[in-house]
Short mmCIF file of C-alpha atoms in Angstrom, two decimals:
data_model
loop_
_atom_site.label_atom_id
_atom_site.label_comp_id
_atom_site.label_asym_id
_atom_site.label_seq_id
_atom_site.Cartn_x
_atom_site.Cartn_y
_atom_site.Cartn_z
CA UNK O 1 108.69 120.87 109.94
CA UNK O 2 106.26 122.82 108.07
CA UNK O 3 103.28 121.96 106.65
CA UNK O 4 105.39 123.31 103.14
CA UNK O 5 107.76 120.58 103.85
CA UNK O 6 105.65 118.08 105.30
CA UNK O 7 103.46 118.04 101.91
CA UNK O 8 106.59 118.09 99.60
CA UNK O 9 107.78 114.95 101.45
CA UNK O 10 104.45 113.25 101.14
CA UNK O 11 103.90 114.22 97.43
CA UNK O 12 107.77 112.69 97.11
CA UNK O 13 107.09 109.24 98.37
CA UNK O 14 103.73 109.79 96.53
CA UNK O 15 105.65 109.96 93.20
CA UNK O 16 107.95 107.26 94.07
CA UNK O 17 105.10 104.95 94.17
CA UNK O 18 103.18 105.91 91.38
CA UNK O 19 106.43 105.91 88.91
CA UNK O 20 106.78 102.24 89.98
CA UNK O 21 102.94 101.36 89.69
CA UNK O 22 102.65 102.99 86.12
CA UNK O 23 105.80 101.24 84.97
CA UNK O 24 108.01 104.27 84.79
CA UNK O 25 110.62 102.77 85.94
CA UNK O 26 113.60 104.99 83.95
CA UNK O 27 111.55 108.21 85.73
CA UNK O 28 111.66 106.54 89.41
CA UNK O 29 115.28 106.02 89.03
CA UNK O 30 115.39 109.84 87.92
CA UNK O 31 114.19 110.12 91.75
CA UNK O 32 117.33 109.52 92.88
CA UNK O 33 121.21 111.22 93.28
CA UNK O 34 123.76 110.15 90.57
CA UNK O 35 125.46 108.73 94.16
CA UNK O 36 121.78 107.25 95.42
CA UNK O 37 121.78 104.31 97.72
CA UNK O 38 118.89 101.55 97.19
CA UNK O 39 118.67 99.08 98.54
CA UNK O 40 115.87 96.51 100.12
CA UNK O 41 116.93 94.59 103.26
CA UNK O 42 114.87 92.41 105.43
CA UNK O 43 113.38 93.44 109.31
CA UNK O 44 114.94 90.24 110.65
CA UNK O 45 118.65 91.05 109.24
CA UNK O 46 118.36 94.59 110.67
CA UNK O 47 117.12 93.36 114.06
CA UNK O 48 120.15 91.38 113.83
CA UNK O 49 122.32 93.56 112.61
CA UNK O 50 123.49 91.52 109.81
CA UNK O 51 124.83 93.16 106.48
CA UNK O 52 122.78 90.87 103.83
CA UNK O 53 120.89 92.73 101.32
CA UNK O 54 118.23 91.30 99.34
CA UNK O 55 118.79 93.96 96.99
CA UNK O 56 121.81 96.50 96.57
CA UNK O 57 122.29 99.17 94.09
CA UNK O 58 125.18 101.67 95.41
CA UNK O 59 124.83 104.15 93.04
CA UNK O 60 122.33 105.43 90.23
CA UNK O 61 124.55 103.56 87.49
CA UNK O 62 123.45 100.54 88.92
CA UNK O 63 119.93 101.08 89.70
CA UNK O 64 120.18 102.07 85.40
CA UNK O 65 121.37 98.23 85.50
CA UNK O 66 118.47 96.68 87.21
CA UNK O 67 115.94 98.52 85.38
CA UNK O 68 117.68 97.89 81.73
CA UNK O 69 117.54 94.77 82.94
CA UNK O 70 113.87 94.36 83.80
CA UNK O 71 113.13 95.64 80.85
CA UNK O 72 114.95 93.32 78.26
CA UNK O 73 113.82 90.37 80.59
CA UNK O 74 110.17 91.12 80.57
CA UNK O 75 108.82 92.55 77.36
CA UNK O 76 105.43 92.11 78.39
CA UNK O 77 104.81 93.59 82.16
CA UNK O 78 103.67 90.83 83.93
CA UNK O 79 102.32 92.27 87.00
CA UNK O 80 100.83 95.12 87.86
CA UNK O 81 101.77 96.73 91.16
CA UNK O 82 100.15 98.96 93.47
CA UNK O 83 101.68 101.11 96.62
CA UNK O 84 99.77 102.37 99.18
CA UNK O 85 102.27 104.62 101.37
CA UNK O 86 101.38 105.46 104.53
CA UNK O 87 102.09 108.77 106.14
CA UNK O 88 105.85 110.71 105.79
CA UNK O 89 107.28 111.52 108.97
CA UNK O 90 110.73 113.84 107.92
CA UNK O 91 113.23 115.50 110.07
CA UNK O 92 115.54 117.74 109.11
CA UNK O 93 119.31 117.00 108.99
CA UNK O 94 122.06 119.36 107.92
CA UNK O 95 121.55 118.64 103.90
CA UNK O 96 118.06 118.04 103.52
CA UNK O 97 115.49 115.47 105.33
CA UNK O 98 115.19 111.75 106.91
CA UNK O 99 111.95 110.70 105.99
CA UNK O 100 110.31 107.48 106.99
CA UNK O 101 106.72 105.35 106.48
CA UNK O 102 105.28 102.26 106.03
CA UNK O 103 103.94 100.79 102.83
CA UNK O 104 101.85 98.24 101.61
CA UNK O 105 102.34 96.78 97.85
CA UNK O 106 99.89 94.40 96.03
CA UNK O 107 100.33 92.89 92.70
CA UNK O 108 98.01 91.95 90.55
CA UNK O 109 98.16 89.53 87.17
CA UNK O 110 96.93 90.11 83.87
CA UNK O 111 94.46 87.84 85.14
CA UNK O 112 93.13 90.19 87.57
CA UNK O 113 93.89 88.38 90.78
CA UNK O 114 95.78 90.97 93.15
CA UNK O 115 97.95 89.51 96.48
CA UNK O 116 99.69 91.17 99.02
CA UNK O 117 103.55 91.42 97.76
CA UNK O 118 105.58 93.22 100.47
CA UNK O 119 104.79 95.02 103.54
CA UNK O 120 106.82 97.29 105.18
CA UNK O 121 108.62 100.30 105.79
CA UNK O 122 110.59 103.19 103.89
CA UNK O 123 113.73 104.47 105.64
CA UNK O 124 114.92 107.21 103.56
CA UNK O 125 117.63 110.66 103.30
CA UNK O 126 116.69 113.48 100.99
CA UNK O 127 118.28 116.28 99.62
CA UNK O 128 117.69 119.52 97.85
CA UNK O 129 119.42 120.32 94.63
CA UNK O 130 118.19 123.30 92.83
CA UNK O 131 115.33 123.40 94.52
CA UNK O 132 114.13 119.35 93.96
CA UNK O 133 114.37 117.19 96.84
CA UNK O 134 115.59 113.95 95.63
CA UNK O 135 116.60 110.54 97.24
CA UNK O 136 120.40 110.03 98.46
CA UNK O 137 119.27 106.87 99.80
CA UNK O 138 116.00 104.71 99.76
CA UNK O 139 116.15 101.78 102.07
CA UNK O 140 113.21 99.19 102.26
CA UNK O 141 113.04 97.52 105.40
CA UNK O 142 110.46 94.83 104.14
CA UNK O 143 108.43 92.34 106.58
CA UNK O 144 107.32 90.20 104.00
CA UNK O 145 110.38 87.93 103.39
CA UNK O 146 108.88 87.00 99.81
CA UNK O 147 111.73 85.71 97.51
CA UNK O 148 112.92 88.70 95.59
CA UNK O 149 114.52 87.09 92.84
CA UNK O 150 117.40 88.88 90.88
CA UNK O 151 115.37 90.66 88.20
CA UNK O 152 112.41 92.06 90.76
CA UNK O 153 110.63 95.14 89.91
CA UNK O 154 111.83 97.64 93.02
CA UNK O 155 109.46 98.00 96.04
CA UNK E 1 99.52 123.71 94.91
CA UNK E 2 99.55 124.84 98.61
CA UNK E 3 99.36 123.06 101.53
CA UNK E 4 95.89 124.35 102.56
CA UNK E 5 94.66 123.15 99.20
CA UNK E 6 96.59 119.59 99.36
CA UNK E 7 94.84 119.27 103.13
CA UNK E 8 91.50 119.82 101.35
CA UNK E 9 91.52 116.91 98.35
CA UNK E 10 93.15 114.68 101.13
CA UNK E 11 90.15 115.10 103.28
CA UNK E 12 87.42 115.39 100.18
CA UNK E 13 89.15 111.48 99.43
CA UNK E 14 89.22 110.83 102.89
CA UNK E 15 85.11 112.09 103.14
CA UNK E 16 84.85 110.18 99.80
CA UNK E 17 85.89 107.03 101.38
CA UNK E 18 84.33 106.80 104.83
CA UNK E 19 81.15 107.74 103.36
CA UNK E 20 81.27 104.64 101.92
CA UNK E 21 82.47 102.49 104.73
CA UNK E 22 79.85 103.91 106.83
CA UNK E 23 77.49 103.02 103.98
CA UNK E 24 75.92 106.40 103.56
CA UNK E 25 75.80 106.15 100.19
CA UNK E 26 73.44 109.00 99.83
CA UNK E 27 75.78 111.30 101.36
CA UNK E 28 78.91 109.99 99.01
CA UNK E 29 76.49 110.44 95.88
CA UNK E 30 76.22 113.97 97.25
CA UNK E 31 79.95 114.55 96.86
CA UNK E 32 79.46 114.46 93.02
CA UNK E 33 77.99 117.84 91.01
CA UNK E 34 74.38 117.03 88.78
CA UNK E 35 76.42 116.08 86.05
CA UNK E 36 79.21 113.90 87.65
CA UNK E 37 80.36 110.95 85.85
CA UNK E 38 81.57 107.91 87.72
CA UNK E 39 83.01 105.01 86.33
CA UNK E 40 84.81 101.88 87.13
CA UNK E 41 87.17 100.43 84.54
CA UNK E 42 90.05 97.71 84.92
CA UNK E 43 93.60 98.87 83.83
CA UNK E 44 93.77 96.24 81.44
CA UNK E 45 91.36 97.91 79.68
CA UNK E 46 93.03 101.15 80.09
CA UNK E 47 96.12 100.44 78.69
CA UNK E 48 94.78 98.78 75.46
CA UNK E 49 92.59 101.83 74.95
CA UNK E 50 89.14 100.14 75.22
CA UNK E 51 86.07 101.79 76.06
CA UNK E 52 84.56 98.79 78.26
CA UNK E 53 83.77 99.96 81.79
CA UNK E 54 82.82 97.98 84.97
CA UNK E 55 80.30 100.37 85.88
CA UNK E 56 79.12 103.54 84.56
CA UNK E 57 76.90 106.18 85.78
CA UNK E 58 76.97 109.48 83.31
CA UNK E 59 75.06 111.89 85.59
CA UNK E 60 74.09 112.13 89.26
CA UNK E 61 70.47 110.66 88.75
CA UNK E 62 72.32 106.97 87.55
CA UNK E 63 74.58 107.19 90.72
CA UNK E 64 71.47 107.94 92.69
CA UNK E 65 69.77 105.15 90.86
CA UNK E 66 72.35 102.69 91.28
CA UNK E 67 72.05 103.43 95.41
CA UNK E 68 68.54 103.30 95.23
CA UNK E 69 68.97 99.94 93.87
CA UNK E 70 71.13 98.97 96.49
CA UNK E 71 69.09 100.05 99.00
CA UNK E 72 66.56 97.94 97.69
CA UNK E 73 68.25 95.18 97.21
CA UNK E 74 70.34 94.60 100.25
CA UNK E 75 68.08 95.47 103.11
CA UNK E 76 70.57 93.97 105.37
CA UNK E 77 74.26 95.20 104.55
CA UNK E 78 76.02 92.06 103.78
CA UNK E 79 79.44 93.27 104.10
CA UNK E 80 81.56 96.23 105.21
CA UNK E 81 83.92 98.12 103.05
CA UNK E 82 87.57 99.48 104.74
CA UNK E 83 89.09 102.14 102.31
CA UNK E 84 92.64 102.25 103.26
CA UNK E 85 93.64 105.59 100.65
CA UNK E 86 97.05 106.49 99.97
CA UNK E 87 98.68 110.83 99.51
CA UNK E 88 96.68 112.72 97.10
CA UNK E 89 98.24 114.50 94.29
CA UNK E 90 96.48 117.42 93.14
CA UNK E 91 97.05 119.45 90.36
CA UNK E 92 95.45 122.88 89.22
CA UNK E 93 93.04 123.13 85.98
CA UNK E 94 91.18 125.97 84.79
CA UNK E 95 88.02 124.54 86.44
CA UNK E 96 89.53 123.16 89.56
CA UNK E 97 91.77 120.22 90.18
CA UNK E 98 92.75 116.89 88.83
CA UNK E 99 93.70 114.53 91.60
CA UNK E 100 95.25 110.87 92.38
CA UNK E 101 95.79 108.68 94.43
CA UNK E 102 96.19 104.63 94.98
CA UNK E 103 93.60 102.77 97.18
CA UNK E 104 93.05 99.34 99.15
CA UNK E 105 89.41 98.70 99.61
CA UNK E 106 89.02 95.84 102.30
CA UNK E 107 85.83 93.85 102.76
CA UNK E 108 84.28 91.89 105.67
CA UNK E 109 81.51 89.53 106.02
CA UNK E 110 79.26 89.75 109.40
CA UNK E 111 81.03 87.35 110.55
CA UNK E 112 84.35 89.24 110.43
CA UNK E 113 86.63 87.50 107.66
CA UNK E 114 88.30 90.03 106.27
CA UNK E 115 89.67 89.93 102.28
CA UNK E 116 91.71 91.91 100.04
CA UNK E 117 88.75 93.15 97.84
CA UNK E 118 90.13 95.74 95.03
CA UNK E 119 93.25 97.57 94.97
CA UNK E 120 93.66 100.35 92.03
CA UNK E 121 93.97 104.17 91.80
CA UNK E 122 91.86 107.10 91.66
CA UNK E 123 91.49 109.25 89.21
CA UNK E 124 89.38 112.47 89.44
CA UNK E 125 88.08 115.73 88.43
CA UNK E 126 87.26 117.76 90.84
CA UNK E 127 85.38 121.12 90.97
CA UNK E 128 84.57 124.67 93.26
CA UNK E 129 81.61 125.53 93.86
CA UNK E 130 80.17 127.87 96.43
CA UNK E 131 83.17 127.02 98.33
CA UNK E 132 82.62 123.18 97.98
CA UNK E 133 84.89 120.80 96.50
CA UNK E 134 83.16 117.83 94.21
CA UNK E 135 83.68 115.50 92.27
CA UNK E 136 82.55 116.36 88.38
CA UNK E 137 84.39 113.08 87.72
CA UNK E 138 85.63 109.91 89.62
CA UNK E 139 87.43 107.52 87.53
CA UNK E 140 88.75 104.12 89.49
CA UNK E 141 90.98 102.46 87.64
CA UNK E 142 91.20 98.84 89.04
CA UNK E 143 93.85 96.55 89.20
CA UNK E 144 92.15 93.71 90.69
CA UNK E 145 89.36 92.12 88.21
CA UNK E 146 86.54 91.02 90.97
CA UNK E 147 83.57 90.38 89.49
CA UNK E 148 81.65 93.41 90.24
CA UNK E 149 77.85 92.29 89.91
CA UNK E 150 75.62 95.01 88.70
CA UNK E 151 73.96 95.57 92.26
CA UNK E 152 78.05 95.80 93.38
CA UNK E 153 78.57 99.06 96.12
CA UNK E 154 80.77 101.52 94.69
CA UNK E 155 85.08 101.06 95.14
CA UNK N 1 91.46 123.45 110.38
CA UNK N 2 94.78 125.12 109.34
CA UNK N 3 97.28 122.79 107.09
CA UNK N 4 99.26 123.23 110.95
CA UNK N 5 97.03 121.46 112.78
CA UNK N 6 95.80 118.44 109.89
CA UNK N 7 99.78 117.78 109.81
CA UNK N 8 100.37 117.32 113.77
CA UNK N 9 97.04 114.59 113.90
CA UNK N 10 98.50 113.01 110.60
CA UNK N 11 101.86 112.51 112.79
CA UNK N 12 100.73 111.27 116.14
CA UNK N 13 98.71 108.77 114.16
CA UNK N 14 102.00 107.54 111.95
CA UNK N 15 103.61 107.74 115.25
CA UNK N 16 101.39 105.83 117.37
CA UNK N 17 100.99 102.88 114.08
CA UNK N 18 105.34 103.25 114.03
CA UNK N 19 105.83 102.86 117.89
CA UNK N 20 103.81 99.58 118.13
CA UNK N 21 105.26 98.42 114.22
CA UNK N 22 108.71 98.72 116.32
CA UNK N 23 107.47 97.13 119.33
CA UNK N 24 108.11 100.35 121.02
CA UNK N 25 105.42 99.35 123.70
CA UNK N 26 106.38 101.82 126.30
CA UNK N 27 106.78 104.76 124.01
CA UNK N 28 103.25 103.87 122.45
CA UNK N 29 101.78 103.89 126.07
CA UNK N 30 102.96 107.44 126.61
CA UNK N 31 100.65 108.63 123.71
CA UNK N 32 98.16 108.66 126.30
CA UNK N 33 97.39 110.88 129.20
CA UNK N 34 97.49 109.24 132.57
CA UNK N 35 93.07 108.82 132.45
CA UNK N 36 93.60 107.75 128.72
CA UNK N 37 90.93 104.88 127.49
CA UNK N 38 92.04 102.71 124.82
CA UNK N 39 89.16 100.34 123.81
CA UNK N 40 88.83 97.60 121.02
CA UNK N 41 85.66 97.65 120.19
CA UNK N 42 83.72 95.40 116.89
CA UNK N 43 81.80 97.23 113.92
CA UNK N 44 78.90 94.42 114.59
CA UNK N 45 78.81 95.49 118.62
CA UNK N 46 79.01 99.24 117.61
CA UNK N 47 76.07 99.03 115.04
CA UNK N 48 73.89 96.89 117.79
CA UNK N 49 74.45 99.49 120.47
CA UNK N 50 76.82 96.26 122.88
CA UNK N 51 78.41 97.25 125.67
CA UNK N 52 81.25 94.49 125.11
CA UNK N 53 84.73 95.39 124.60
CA UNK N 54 87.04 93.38 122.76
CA UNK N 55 90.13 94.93 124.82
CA UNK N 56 89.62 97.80 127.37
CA UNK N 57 91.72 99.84 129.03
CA UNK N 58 90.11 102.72 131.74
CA UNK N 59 93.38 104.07 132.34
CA UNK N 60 96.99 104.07 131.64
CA UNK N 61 98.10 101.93 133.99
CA UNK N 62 95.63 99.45 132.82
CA UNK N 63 97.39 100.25 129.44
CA UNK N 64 100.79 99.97 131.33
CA UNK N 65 99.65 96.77 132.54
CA UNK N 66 98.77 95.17 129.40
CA UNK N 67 102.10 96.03 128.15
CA UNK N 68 103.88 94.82 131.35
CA UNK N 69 101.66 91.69 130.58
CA UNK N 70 102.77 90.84 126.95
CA UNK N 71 106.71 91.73 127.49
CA UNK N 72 106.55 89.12 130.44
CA UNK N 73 104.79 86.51 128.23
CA UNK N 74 106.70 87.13 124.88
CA UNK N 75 110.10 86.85 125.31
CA UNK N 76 110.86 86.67 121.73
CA UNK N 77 108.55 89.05 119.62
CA UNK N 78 106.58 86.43 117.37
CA UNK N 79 105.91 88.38 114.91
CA UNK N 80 105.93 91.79 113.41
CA UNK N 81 103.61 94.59 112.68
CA UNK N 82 103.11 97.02 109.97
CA UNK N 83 100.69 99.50 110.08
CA UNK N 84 98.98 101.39 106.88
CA UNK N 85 97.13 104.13 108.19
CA UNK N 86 94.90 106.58 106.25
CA UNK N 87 94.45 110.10 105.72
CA UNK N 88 93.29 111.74 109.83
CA UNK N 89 90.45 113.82 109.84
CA UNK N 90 90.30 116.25 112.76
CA UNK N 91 87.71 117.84 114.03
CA UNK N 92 87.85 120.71 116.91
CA UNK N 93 86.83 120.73 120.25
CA UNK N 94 87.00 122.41 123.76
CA UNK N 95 89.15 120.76 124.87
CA UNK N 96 91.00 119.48 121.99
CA UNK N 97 90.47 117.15 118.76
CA UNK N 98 87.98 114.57 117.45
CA UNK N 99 90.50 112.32 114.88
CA UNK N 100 89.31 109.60 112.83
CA UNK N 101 91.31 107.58 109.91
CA UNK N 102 91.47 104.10 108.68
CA UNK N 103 94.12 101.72 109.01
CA UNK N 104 95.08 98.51 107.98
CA UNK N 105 97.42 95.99 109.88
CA UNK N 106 99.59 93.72 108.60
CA UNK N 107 101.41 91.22 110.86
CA UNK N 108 104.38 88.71 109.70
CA UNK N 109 106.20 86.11 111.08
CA UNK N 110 109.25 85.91 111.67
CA UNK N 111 109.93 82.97 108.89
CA UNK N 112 108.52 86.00 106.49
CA UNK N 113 104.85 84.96 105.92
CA UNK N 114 102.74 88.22 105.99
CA UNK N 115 98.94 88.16 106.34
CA UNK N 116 96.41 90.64 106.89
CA UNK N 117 95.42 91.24 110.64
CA UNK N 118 92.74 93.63 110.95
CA UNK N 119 91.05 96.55 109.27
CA UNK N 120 88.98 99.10 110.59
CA UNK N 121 88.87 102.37 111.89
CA UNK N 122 90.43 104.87 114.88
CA UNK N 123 88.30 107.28 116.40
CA UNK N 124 90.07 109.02 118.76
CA UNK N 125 89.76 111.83 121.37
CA UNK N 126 93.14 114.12 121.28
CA UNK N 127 93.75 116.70 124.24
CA UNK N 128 96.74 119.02 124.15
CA UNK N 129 98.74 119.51 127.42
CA UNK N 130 101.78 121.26 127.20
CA UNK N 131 102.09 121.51 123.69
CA UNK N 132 102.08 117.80 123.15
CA UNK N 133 99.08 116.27 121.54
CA UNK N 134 98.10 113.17 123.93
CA UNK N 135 94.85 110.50 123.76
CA UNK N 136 92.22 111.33 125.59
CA UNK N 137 90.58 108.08 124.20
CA UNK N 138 91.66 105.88 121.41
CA UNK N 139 88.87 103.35 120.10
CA UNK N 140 89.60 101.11 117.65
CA UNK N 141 86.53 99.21 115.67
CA UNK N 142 87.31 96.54 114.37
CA UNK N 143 85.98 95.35 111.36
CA UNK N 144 88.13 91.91 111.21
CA UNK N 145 86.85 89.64 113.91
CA UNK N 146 89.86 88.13 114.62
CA UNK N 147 90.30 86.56 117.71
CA UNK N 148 92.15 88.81 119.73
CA UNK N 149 93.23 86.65 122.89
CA UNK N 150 93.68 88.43 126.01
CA UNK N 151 97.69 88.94 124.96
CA UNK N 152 97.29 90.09 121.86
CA UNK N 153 99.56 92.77 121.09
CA UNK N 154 97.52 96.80 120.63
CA UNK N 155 96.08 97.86 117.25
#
């Protein structure tokens, strides 16, 4: 890994953050492959090895879905989120990078009062398509079994 | 933006921070240029375009004012600050470098209870000179809306 | 400090917060050379100039030990870690590196309830043998003053 690489990661999961904190959601999902996996699962159903998803999108069609569908549900944002994304580790693999970290998000009300949301870890693969590294697949492997309901803002 | 130059506004945020967790507050005013403008706003008041601010200091002399006054006024150091900072993003200006990033600022009383204290973003303007990176302009956007007293320490 | 150098600290710090997030004990233990000293220390002691230690470790096989200790007494892992860790600032020596970051540590149960465990700061003495970057000395101050009982898992 160079430094090169290293920073391009980091600036990646950077973006991905900060496109979900500003509300951009239609430009986060531009993050990802027209076949891009997302999907947020627990720690205790991976430690198990059990198949449940708290939240599956398969392809970029359907991550379109969820965020059409945030949007006609909530007409006024109701929280405000903030990521803070710990360090990138990547490897390389044979058609771009693995790329793992932890996270912490906090929301915050209109009212002001901010709360620990999710905690955390990003488990990602990235590849390279004219020269943009973009996510094949972002899975969340979240701690913090808070009840995700069906029209949740992404982590 | 190269990665020599993404290493150096990750440590200036990282100096920014620690400065203040280490409460050497004269040393973190000395990160900003004469006329460095720092300024504390909430996002509400962001995104509806208002010109209220938390706390505003136009010039170096009101930051070094507003220490002075905290000096003063806190002989003993009531609480500790933990900046948890997330990946800079840096971008290149004419002058210098515009730069980002999300933050967790953690507080703790002497008697070590720890709380969530302000989570937000950074927003700066930074500039060279004589080889030195600072700050003409630190703008922290905040999502949490803590009271922030007037003899508050900086976020 | 070369972008090289600023990205290896960076990475043995996600790695050592990753190894003990996935209870990777053993693997965490090997982070440190074989007269490694791994000390939990509080901001309150540090600023008074005490002696006392909230955990401390002389050696690895005091480290060793400790681990031995908790995978003997916790059968089933009660809960889980996640660790946010901030920017690492190195700084060069003979024999190595001086690193120092922030971090914050989250710990959840396994019913899903996250709370915040600690915050504070690494300081950390790095040695290179090898090629592979190793502790020297990892302290940890604390500034959460949570009881940390004599099992309590590393920071």
């Amino acid at each position: 890994m160079t430094p090169e690489t290293h920073m391009r990661l980091n600036l990646l999961f950077e973006e991905y953050g900060r496109l979900l904190d500003e509300d951009r959601l239609e430009e986060w999902t531009d993050l990802f492959i027209e076949d891009g996996h997302y999907e947020i699962v627990s720690r205790e159903n991976v430690e198990q090895n059990l198949p449940l998803s708290l939240m599956l999108c398969d392809n970029k069609d359907m991550i379109r879905d969820r965020v059409s569908a945030l949007r006609q549900a909530n007409i006024f944002n109701i929280h405000a989120d903030c990521h803070v994304i710990g360090q990138v580790r990547g490897t390389a693999t044979e058609s771009g990078f693995l790329a793992v970290s932890s996270y912490a998000l906090f929301q915050s009300t209109q009212e002001g009062e901010t709360r620990l949301f999710s905690v955390g870890r990003y488990s990602a693969a990235l590849v390279e398509r004219d020269g943009v590294l973009r996510f094949a697949r972002q899975r969340v492997v979240v701690d913090t079994g808070a009840i995700l309901t069906l029209l949740a803002t992404p982590i």
